[in-house]
Short mmCIF file of C-alpha atoms in Angstrom, two decimals:
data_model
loop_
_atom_site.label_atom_id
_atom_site.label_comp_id
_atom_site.label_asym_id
_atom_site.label_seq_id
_atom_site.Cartn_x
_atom_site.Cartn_y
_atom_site.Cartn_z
CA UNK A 1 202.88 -82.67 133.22
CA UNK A 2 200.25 -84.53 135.02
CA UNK A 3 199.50 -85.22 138.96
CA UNK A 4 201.86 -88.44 139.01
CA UNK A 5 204.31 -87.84 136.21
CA UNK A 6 205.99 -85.81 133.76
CA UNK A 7 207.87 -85.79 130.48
CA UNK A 8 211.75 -85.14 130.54
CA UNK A 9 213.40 -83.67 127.76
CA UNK A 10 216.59 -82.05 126.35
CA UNK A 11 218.21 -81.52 123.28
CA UNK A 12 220.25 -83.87 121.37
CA UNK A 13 223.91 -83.40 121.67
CA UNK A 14 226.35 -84.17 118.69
CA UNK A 15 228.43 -87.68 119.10
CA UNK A 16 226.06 -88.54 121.96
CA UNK A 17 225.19 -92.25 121.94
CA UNK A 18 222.48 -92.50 124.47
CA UNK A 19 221.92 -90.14 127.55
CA UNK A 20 221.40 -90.99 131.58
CA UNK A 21 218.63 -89.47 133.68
CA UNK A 22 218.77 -88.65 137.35
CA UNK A 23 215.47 -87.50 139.59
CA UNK A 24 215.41 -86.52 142.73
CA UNK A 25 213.28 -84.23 145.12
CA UNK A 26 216.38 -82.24 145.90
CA UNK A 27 218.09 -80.06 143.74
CA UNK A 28 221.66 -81.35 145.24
CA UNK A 29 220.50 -85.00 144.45
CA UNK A 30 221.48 -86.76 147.44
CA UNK A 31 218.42 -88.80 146.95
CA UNK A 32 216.88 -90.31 144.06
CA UNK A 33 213.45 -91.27 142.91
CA UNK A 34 212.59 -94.80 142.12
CA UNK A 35 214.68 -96.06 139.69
CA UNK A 36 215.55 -92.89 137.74
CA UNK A 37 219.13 -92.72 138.77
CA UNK A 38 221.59 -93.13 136.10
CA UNK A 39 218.79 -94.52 133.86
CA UNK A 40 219.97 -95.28 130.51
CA UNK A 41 217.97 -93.39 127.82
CA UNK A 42 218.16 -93.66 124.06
CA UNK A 43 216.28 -91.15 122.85
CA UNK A 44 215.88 -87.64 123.96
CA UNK A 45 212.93 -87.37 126.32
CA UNK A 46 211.77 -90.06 128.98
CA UNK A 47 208.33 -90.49 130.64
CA UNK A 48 208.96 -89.93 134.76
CA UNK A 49 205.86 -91.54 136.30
CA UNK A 50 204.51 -92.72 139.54
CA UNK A 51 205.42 -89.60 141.57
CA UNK A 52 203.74 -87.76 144.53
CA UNK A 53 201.34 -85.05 143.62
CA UNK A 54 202.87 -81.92 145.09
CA UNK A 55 205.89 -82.31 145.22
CA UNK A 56 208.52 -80.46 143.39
CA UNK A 57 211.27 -82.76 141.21
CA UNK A 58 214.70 -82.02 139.91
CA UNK A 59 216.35 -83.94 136.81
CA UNK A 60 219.60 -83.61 135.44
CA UNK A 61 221.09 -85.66 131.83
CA UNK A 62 224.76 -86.72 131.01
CA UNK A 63 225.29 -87.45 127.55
CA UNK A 64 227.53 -90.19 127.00
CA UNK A 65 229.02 -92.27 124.21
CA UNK A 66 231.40 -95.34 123.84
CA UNK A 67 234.44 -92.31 125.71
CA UNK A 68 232.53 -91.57 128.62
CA UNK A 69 230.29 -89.28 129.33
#
């Protein structure tokens, strides 16, 4: 975690092709951050940067593979 950014991470899930992040500064997400809303991921952690010191963020991951997610 720094002043502007931190990491996101989560553990792998079995038969999971790539994953999507969603950030907000609401924990209903009604609102999203930048363009981390249904960003495709491949791996299992993501660098969330240029973000407001001081403020508190929410994320949330879907797993998904070629049958949805």
């Amino acid at each position: 975690i720094t002043a502007t950014g931190f990491t996101a991470s989560w553990s792998a899930v079995a038969g999971a092709s790539e994953y999507r992040i969603d950030v907000s500064t609401n924990n209903s997400f009604s609102s999203y951050v930048g363009s981390y809303f249904n960003l495709q991921v491949a791996g299992t952690s993501v660098a969330v940067t240029g973000l407001t010191p001081g403020t508190f963020y929410y994320y949330r991951v879907r797993a998904s593979n070629a049958s949805g997610s």
